[in-house]
Amino acid sequence: MQTLAHFGDGGPGPWILFLPVIWALVIGGGIALLRRAGWRGRGGPGRPAPDDHSPITVLGHRFASGEIDEDEYWRRLSVLDEQFGRPGKGGAA
């Protein structure tokens, strides 16, 4: 019985693998593009879920609720930035 992969007998030979490889590259490229664009599923587009217990977040909640004024907020935030640092902030390392 002849199979499609017989090149010498008039079959497509190794070219039969071409279409599945192309589809695998297209699907893999689509997944990579979606991940690069920020699609992460339930976590939201590109942003990690905020840590509700981090000191900077707690300080922001206190300022938003009116427990502290703006001057105290900025003073405490500068101290917390020195301790914990914010990623992506331009500065000397």
Coordinates of C-alpha atoms in Angstrom, one line a residue:
M1 CA 0.0 0.0 0.0
Q2 CA 1.4 3.4 -1.0
T3 CA 1.4 6.3 1.4
L4 CA 1.4 10.0 0.7
A5 CA 4.9 10.4 2.1
H6 CA 6.5 8.4 -0.7
F7 CA 8.4 11.0 -2.7
G8 CA 9.8 8.8 -5.4
D9 CA 6.4 7.3 -6.2
G10 CA 4.7 10.6 -6.9
G11 CA 3.6 11.5 -3.4
P12 CA 4.4 14.9 -1.8
G13 CA 7.4 13.5 0.1
P14 CA 8.7 15.7 2.9
W15 CA 6.5 18.6 1.8
I16 CA 3.6 16.9 3.7
L17 CA 5.1 18.3 6.9
F18 CA 5.1 21.9 5.6
L19 CA 1.4 22.8 6.3
P20 CA 1.4 21.5 9.9
V21 CA 4.7 23.4 10.6
I22 CA 3.2 26.6 9.2
W23 CA 0.1 26.2 11.3
A24 CA 2.2 25.6 14.4
L25 CA 4.2 28.8 13.7
V26 CA 1.0 30.8 13.1
I27 CA -0.6 29.6 16.4
G28 CA 2.6 30.1 18.4
G29 CA 3.1 33.5 16.9
G30 CA -0.5 34.5 17.8
I31 CA 0.0 33.4 21.4
A32 CA 3.3 35.2 21.6
L33 CA 1.7 38.4 20.2
L34 CA -1.2 38.2 22.6
R35 CA 1.1 37.8 25.6
R36 CA 3.4 40.6 24.4
A37 CA 0.3 42.9 23.9
G38 CA -0.6 42.4 27.6
W39 CA -3.3 39.8 27.5
R40 CA -2.9 37.8 30.7
G41 CA -6.3 36.2 31.3
R42 CA -8.0 36.9 34.6
G43 CA -5.2 39.2 35.9
G44 CA -6.1 42.0 33.6
P45 CA -4.3 43.5 30.7
G46 CA -0.6 43.6 31.5
R47 CA -0.9 44.8 35.1
P48 CA -0.3 42.6 38.1
A49 CA -3.0 42.6 40.8
P50 CA -2.2 45.3 43.3
D51 CA -1.0 44.2 46.7
D52 CA -3.7 45.5 49.1
H53 CA -1.3 45.1 52.1
S54 CA 1.7 46.9 50.7
P55 CA 2.7 50.0 52.7
I56 CA 2.4 52.3 49.7
T57 CA -1.1 51.0 48.9
V58 CA -2.2 51.4 52.5
L59 CA -0.9 55.0 52.5
G60 CA -2.8 55.7 49.3
H61 CA -6.0 54.4 50.9
R62 CA -5.5 56.5 54.0
F63 CA -5.0 59.6 51.9
A64 CA -8.1 58.8 49.8
S65 CA -10.3 58.3 52.8
G66 CA -9.1 61.7 54.3
E67 CA -7.2 60.2 57.3
I68 CA -4.1 62.1 56.4
D69 CA -3.5 65.4 54.5
E70 CA -1.5 65.9 51.3
D71 CA 1.6 67.1 53.0
E72 CA 1.8 64.1 55.3
Y73 CA 1.0 61.8 52.3
W74 CA 3.9 63.1 50.3
R75 CA 6.3 63.1 53.3
R76 CA 5.5 59.5 54.1
L77 CA 5.5 58.4 50.5
S78 CA 9.1 59.7 50.1
V79 CA 10.2 57.7 53.1
L80 CA 8.4 54.5 51.7
D81 CA 10.0 55.1 48.3
E82 CA 13.4 55.1 49.9
Q83 CA 12.7 51.8 51.7
F84 CA 10.7 49.8 49.2
G85 CA 11.4 51.6 46.0
R86 CA 9.1 51.7 43.0
P87 CA 10.0 49.6 40.0
G88 CA 10.5 51.5 36.7
K89 CA 11.3 54.8 38.4
G90 CA 14.3 56.4 36.7
G91 CA 17.2 57.0 39.0
A92 CA 20.6 55.9 40.0
A93 CA 20.9 52.3 41.1

